[in-house]
XYZ file of C-alpha atoms in Angstrom:
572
model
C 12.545 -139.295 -64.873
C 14.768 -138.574 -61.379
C 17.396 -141.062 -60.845
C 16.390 -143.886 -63.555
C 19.421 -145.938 -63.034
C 19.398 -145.923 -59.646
C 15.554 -146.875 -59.127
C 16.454 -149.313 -61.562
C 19.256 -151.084 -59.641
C 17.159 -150.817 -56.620
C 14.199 -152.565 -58.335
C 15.998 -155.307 -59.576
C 18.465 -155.969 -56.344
C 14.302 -155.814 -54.230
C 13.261 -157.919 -56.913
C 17.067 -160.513 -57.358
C 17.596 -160.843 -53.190
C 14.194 -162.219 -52.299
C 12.403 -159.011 -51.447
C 9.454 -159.762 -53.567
C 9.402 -163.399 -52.142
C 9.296 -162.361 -48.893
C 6.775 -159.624 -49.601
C 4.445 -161.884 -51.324
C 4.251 -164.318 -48.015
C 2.983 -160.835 -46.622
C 0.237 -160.630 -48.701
C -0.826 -163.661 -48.675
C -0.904 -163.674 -44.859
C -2.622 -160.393 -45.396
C -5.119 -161.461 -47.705
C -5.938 -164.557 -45.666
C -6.551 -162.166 -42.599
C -8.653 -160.036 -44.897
C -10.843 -162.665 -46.036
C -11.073 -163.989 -42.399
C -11.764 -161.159 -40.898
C -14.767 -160.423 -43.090
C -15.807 -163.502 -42.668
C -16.357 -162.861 -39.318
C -18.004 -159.262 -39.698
C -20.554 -161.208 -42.300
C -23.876 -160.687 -40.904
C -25.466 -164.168 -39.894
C -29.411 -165.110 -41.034
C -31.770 -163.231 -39.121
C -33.449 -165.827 -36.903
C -37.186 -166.260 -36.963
C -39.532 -164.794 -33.881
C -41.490 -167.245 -32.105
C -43.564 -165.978 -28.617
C -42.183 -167.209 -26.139
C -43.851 -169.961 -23.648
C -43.358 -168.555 -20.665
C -45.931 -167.303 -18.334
C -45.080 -164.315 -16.032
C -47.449 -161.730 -14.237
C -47.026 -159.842 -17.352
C -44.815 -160.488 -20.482
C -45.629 -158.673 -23.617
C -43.839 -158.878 -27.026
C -46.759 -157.168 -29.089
C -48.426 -159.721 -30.934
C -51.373 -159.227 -33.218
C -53.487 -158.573 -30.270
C -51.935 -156.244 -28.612
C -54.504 -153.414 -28.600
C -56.545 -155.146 -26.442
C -54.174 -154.270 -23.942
C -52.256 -151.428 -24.490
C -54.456 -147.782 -24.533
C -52.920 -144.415 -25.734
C -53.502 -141.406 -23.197
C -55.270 -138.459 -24.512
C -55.156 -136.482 -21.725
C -53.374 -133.578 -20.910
C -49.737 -132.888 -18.876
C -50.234 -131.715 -15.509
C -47.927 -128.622 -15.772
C -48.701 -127.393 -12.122
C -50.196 -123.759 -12.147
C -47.888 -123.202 -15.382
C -49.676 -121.281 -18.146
C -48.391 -123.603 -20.578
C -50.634 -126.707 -21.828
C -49.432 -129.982 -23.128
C -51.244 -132.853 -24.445
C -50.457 -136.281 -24.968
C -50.695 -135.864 -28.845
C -47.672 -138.411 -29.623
C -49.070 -141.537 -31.795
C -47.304 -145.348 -31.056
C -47.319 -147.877 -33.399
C -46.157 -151.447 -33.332
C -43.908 -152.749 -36.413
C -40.701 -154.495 -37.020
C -37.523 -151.662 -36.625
C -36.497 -150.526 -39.549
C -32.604 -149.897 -38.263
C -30.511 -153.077 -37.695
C -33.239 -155.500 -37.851
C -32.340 -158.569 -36.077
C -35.316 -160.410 -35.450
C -37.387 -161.684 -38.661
C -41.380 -161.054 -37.436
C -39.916 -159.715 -33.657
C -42.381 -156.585 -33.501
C -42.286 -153.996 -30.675
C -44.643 -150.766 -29.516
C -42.515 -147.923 -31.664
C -42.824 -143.998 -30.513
C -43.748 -142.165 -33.851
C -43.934 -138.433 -33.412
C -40.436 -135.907 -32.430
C -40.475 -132.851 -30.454
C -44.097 -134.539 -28.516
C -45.454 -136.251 -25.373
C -46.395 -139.869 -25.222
C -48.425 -141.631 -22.941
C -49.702 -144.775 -23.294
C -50.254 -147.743 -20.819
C -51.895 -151.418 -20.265
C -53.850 -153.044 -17.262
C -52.561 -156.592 -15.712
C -54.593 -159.256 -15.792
C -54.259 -158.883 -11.619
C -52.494 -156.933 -9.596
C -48.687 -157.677 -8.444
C -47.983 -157.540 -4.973
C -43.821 -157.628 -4.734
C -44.188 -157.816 -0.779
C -41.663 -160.435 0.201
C -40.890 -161.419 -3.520
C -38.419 -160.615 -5.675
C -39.097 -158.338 -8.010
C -38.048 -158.435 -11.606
C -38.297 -155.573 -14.534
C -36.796 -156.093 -17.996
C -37.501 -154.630 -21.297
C -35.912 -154.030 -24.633
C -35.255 -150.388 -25.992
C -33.886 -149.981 -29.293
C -33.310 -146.029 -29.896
C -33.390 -146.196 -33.577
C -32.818 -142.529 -34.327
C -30.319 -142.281 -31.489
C -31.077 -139.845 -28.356
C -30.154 -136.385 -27.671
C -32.965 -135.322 -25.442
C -35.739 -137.942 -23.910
C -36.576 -140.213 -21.638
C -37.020 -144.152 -22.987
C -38.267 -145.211 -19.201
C -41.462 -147.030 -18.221
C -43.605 -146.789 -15.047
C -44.993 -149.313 -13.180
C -48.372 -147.674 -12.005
C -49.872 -148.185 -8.617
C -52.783 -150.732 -8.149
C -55.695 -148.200 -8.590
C -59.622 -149.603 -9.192
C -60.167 -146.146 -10.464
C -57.325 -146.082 -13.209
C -58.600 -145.085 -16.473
C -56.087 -145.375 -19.351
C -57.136 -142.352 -21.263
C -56.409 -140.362 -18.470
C -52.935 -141.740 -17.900
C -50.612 -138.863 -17.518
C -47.692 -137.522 -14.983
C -49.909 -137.088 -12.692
C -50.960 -140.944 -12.055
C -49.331 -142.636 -9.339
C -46.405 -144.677 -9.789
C -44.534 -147.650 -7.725
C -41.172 -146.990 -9.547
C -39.820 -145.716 -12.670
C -37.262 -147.450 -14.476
C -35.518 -146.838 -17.933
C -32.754 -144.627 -19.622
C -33.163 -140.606 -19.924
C -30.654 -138.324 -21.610
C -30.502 -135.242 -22.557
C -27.675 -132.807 -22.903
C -24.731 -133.937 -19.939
C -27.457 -135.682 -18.739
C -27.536 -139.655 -19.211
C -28.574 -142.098 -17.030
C -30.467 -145.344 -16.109
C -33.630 -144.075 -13.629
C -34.480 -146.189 -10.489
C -37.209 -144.020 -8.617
C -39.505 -145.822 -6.613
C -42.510 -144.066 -4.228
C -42.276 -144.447 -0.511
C -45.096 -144.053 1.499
C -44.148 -142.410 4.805
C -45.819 -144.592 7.341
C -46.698 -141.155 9.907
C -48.076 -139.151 7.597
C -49.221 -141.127 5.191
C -47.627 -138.912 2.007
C -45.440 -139.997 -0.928
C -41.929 -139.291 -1.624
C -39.769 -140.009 -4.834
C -36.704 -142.061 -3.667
C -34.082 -141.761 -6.494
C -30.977 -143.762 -7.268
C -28.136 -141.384 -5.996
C -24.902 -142.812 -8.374
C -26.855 -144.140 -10.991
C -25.496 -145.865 -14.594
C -25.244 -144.312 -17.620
C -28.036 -145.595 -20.357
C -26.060 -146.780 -23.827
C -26.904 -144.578 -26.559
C -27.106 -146.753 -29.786
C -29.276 -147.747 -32.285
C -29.101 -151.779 -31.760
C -31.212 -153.157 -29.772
C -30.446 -152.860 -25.334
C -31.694 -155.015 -22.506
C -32.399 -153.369 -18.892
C -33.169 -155.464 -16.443
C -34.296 -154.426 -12.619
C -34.104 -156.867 -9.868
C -35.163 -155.722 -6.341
C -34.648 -158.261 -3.555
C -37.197 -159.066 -0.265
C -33.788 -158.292 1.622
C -33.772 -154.546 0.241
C -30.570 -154.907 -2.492
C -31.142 -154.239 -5.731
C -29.015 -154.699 -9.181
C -29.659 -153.275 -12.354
C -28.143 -154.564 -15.627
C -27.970 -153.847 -19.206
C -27.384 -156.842 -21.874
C -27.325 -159.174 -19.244
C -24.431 -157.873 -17.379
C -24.690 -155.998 -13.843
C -24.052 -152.631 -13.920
C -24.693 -151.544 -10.415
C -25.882 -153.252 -7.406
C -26.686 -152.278 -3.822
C -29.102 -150.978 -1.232
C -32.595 -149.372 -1.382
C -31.087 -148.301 2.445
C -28.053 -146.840 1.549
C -28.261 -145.611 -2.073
C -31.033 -143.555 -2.355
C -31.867 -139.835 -2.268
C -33.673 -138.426 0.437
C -32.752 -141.849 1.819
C -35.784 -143.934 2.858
C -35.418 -143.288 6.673
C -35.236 -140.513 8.464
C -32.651 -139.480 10.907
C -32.828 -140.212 14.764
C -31.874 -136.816 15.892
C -32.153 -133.047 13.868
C -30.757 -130.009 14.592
C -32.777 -127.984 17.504
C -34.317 -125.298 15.491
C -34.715 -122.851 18.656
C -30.932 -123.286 19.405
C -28.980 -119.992 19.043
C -25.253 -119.318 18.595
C -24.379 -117.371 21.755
C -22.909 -113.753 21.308
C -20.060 -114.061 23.216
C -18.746 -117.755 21.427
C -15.899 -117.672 19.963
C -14.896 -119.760 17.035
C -11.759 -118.505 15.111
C -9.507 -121.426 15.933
C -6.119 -118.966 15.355
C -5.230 -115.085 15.358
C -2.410 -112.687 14.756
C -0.597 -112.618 17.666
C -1.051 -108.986 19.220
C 2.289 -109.066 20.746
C 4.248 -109.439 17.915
C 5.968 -106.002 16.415
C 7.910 -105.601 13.223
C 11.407 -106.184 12.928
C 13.937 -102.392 12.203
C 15.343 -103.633 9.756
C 12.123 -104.693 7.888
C 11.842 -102.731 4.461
C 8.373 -102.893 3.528
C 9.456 -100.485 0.174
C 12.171 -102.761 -1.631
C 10.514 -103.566 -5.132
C 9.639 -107.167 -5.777
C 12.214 -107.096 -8.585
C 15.466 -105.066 -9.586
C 17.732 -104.845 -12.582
C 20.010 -107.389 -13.533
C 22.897 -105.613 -13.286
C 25.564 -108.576 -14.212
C 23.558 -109.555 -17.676
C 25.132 -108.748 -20.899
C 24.083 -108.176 -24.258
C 23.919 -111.654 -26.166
C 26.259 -111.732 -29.011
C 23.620 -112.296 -31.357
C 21.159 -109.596 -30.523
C 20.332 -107.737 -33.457
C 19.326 -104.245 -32.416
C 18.997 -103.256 -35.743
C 16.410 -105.042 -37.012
C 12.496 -104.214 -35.410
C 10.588 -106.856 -33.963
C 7.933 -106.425 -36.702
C 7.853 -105.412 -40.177
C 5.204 -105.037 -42.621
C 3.656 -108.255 -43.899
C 5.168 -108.981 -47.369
C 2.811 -110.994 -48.424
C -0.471 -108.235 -47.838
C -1.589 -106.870 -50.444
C -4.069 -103.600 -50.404
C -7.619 -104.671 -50.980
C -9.438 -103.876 -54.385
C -11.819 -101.921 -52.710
C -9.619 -99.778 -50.846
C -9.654 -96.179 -51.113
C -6.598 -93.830 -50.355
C -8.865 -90.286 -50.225
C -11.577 -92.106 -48.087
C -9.779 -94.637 -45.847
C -6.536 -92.844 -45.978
C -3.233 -94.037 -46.405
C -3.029 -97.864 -46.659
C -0.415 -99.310 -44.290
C 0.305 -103.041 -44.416
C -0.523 -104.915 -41.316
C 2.784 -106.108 -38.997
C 4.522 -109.527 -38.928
C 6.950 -110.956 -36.427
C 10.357 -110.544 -37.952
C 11.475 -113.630 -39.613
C 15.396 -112.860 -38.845
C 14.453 -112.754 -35.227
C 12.825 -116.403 -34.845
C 16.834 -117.569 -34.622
C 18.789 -115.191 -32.331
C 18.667 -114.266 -28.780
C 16.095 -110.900 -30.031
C 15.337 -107.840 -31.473
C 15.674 -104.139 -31.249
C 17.327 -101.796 -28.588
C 18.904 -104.127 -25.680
C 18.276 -103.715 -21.692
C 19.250 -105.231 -19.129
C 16.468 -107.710 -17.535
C 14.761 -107.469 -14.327
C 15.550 -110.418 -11.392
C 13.705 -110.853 -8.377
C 14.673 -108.562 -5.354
C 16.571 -110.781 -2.777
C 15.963 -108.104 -0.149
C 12.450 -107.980 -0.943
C 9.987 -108.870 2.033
C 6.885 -107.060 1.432
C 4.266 -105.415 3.667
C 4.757 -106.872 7.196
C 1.904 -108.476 9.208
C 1.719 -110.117 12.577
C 2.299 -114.287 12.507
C -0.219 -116.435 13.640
C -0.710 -118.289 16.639
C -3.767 -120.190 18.678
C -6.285 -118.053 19.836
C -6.561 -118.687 23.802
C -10.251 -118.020 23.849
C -11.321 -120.266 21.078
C -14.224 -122.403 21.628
C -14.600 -124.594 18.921
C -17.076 -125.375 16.012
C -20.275 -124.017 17.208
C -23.133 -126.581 16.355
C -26.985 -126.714 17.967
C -27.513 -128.955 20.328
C -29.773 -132.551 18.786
C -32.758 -132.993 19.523
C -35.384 -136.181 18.512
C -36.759 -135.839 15.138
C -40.818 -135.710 15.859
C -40.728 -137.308 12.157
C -38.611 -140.406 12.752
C -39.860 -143.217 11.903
C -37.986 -147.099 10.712
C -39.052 -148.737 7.617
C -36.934 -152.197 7.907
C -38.545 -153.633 4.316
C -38.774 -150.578 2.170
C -38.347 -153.466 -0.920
C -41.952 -154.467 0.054
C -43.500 -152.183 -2.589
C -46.834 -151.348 -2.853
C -49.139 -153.693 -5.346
C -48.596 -152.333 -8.542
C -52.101 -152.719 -11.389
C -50.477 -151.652 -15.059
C -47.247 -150.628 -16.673
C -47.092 -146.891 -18.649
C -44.927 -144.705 -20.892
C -45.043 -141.537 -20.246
C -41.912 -139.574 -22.042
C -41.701 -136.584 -24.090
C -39.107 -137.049 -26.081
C -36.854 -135.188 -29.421
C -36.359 -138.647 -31.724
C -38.514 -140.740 -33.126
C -38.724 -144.506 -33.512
C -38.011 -145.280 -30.120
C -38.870 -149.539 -30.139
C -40.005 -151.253 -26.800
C -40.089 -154.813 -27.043
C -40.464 -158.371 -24.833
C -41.453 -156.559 -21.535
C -41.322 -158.836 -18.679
C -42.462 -157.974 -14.959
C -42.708 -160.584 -12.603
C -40.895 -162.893 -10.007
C -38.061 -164.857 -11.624
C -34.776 -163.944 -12.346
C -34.444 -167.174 -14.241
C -37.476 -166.984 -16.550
C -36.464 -163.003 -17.493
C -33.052 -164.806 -18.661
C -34.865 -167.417 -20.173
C -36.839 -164.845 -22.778
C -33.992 -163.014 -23.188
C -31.833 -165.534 -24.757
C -35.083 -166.530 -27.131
C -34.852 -162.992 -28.287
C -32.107 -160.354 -26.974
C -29.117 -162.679 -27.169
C -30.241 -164.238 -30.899
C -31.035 -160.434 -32.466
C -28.622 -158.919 -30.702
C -25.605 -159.803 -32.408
C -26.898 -160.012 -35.846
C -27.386 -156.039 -35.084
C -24.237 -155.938 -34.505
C -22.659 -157.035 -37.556
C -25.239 -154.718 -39.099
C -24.150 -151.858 -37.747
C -20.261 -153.084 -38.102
C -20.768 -153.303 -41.741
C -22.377 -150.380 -42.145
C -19.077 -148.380 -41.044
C -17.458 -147.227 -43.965
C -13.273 -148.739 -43.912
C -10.741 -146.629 -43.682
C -8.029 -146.860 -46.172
C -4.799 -147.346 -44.312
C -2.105 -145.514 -45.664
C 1.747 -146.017 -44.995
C 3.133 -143.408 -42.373
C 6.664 -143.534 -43.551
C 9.311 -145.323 -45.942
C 9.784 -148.027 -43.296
C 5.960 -148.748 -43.250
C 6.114 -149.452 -47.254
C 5.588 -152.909 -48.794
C 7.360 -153.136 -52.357
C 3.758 -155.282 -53.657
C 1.598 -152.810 -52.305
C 3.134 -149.512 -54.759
C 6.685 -150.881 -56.434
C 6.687 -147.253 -58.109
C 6.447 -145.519 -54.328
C 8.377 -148.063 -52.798
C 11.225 -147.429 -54.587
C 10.986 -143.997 -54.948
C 10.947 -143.404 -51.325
C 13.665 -145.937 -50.315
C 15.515 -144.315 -53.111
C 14.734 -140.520 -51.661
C 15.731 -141.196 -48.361
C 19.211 -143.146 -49.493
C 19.982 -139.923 -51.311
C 19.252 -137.517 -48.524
C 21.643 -139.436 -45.554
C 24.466 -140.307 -48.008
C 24.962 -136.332 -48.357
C 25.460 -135.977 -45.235
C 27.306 -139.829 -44.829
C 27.587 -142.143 -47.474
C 28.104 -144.986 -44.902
C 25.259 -144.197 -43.508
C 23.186 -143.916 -45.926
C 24.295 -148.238 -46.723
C 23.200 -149.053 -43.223
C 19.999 -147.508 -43.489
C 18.407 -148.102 -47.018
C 20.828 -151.139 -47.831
C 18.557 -152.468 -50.482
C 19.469 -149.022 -52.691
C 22.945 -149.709 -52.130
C 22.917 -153.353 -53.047
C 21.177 -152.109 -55.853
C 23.616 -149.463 -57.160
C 26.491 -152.280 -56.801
C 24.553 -155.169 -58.725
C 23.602 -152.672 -61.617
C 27.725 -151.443 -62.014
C 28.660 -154.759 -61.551
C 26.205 -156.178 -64.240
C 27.291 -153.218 -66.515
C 31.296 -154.131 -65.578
C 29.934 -157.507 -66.718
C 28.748 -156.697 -69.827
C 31.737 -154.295 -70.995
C 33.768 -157.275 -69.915
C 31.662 -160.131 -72.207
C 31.717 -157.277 -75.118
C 35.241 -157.086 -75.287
C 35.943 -160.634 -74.377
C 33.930 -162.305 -77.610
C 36.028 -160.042 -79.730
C 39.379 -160.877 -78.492
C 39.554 -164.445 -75.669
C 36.930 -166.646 -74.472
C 39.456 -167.736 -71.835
C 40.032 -164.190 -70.007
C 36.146 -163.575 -70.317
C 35.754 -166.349 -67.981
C 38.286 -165.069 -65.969
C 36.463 -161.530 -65.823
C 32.931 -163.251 -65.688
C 34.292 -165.125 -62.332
C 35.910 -162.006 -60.326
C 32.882 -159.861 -61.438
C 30.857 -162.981 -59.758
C 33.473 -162.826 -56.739
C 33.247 -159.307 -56.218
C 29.266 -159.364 -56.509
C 29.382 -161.806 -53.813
C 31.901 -159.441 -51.674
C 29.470 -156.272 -51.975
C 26.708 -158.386 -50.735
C 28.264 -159.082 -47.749
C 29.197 -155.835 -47.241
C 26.025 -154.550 -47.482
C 24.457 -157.184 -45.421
C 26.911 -156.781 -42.543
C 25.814 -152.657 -42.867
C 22.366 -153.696 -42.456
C 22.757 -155.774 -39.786
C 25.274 -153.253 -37.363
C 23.005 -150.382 -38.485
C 19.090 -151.653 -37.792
C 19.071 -150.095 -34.485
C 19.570 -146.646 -36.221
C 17.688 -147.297 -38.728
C 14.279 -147.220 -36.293
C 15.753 -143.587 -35.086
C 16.275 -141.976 -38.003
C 12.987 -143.101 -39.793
C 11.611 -142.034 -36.906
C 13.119 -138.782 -37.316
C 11.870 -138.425 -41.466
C 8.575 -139.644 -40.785
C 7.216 -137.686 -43.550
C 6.284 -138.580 -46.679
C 6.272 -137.301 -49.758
C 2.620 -137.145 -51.950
């Protein structure tokens, strides 16, 4: 083996001055961290589900009997004069998830069927009326074969007598739409809500102009909605607000109209003017303008560079090609090895015959053209003159929805296993809180620790000698301490003791226990008396080195980060 002696000496000065002492505190400390930290990535007991008792306008978590309630669609998708023809054909089920369960018993409406359309809704007991209320939507969506392209939203369906759940589709009515939708670039949390325009009497989609991104993951997410009687809204997702603002302000088209428009029968007049500056027609090129000096001339001051080798080509056949198998000379013709840049001229100046470089021209002033100035007849921006928009009108409450009679989804969506679970739609912000620390906030993050120790741990590996611990790999610890001694004392022995001390404390402790040995060989044969004497300077002058060595350490650590730094390699 390489170097025995001297991984020897550097194995037992690591081991004799404390090394191994003060690496085994490490791993204790380590091992304690270890064992705490996966302690705290264990997965707690899945808590129990228990429905809730709170009452709300409508609050659903999908217990045994919730078929009287909720009705799949089996109608078809209003594709609008396309020739295509889609029907609701996707099938729903409701079952514990079957990714990161959290919940023991906690069931929830699950979207079976990729690549289809879904549609499936349920009737309130009564209508909602959220005029001069506060509104409140919140659901659960757990997306438990991720997203890529779908919509995980719900609908809140107008009040209609007439509303048949089989016929539920994209064609029936809705107050607003709310839920996350992603596909491609595309990701975001949907706030759409109707507006009835109080002249004519027609709807229009209002949608959320800046709205949140949706979190793609497989545990389990809370949205919640709240619209205010004062107009401001806030959405948030896992109980934390996300975005917050104005049903006046935020939406797009807005929900009012402007005052004044544009007058449609307004012309531009002929004879308007509106370039702001010209050239100025006075101006006239200067004589001594020369519109044909080049852009750049030859440098006629630049030399050859001593090390330009205009020998040797720029390329030369690859070395290392070799003529294929299947080549052949009377069919393909002569076989020429493809070109490589020349190795000798990666270090010098270049290659092959020498000229002189081109500089820019300083006398160079291209093609001439008049300056600039203000143009004396300019008008200004030409805009039509306002008139009053015939369609104005002022809705001062647009958060006074219209009654809204059952809840839907309607998605088409790419994954399966979507899971909605513990709707609630009603009035209180405190009572949607309330059921979503009896079931978000308890399932939550036992999903969590699912999915943390699912993640498969990455071994860490040391990036360089420095980074080595002599209890983790002895063998490679001294092997690359040893290494790297080697290659700075050939360029500087002195060096080389600042930076890996250890090896040189080493290397002294082994000659010094060798001088020892020699000494108490020859000293049983002839004196006990000088062998003590010998045993005691050898002692001394271990003692001396040590110093030494420590003092090297201690003026060199600075350097010792640089040039590690510097190696940071390792070998395998």
């Amino acid at each position: 083996m390489k170097f025995n002696v001297a991984a020897a000496a550097a194995s037992a000065a690591i081991l004799a001055g404390g090394v191994y002492a003060d690496d085994q505190k490490v791993l204790k400390e380590e091992s304690s961290s270890t064992a705490a930290e996966a302690s705290t990535k264990s997965v707690p007991p899945l808590p129990t589900f228990t429905p809730t008792k709170l009452k709300a306008p409508f609050l659903e978590q999908f217990t045994d009997d919730w078929e009287q309630r909720w009705k799949p669609s089996h109608a078809k998708k209003d594709t609008k004069g396309s020739e295509e023809e889609w029907a609701y054909i996707g099938e729903w089920s409701v079952e514990e998830p079957t990714v990161y369960k959290g919940m023991e018993g906690d069931k929830g409406l699950v979207v079976k069927n990729a690549a289809a359309h879904h549609a499936i809704s349920a009737k309130f007991p009564k209508k909602i009326d959220p005029k001069g209320k506060t509104l409140v939507v919140q659901y659960e969506v757990k997306l438990q074969d991720g997203l890529e392209c779908g919509g995980a939203y719900m609908k809140l369906l107008r009040d209609n007598k007439a509303l048949h759940q089989d016929e539920f589709s994209n064609a029936t009515p809705y107050v607003i739409m709310f839920g996350p939708d992603k596909c491609g670039h595309t990701n975001k949390v949907h706030f759409i809500f109707n507006h009835k325009n109080p002249k004519t009497g027609e709807y229009e989609e209002k949608h959320l102009s800046s709205a949140p991104s949706a979190k793609i993951v497989k545990t389990t997410e809370l949205y919640t909605l709240t619209v205010h009687p004062n107009n401001t809204y806030s959405i948030g997702i896992n109980g934390e607000q996300v975005k917050e603002g104005s049903l006046l302000e935020d939406f797009t088209p807005s929900v009012n109209p402007p005052k004044e428009i544009d007058d449609p029968k307004d012309k531009k007049p002929e004879d308007w003017v509106d370039e702001a500056r010209i050239q100025d027609p006075d101006a006239k090129k200067p004589d001594d303008w020369d519109e044909d000096a080049p852009y750049e001339i030859v440098d006629e001051d630049a030399t050859q560079p001593a090390d330009w080798l205009v020998d040797e080509p720029t390329t030369i056949p690859d070395p290392e090609a070799q003529k294929p198998e299947d080549w052949d000379d009377e069919e393909d013709g002569d076989w020429i090895a493809p070109t490589v840049p020349n190795p000798k001229c990666a270090d010098v100046s270049g290659c092959g015959p020498w000229t002189k470089p081109m500089i820019k021209n300083p006398d160079y002033k291209g093609k001439w053209s008049a300056p600039y100035i203000d143009n004396p007849a300019y008008k200004g921006v030409w805009a039509p003159r306002k008139i009053k928009n015939p369609d104005y009108f002022e809705d001062k409450n647009p958060a006074n929805f219209e009654p809204i009679g059952a809840i839907g989804y309607e998605i088409w969506t790419m994954q399966k296993d979507i899971l909605f679970d513990n709707i609630y739609i009603g009035h209180s912000v405190e009572d949607a809180r309330k059921l979503a620390e009896e079931t978000f906030f308890k399932k939550h993050p036992v999903e969590e620790a699912l999915e943390e120790a699912e993640k498969p741990k990455e071994e860490e590996k040391p990036a360089s000698p420095s980074d080595l611990k002599f209890l983790d790999d002895p063998k490679t610890y001294i092997t690359e301490k040893l290494d790297l001694f080697l290659t700075i004392a050939q360029r500087d022995p002195i060096e080389a003791i600042k930076f890996v001390p250890e090896i040189a404390g080493g290397i002294v402790a082994v000659l010094l226990t060798v001088l020892a040995l020699i000494f108490g060989i020859v000293g049983v044969a002839t004196n006990p008396a000088p062998v003590k004497k010998a045993a005691a300077e050898v002692k001394e002058k271990a003692a001396e080195a040590k110093d030494k060595v420590a003092e090297a350490a201690a003026t060199g650590a600075e350097t010792v980060k640089a040039e590690v730094t510097k190696r940071n390699t390792r070998k395998a």
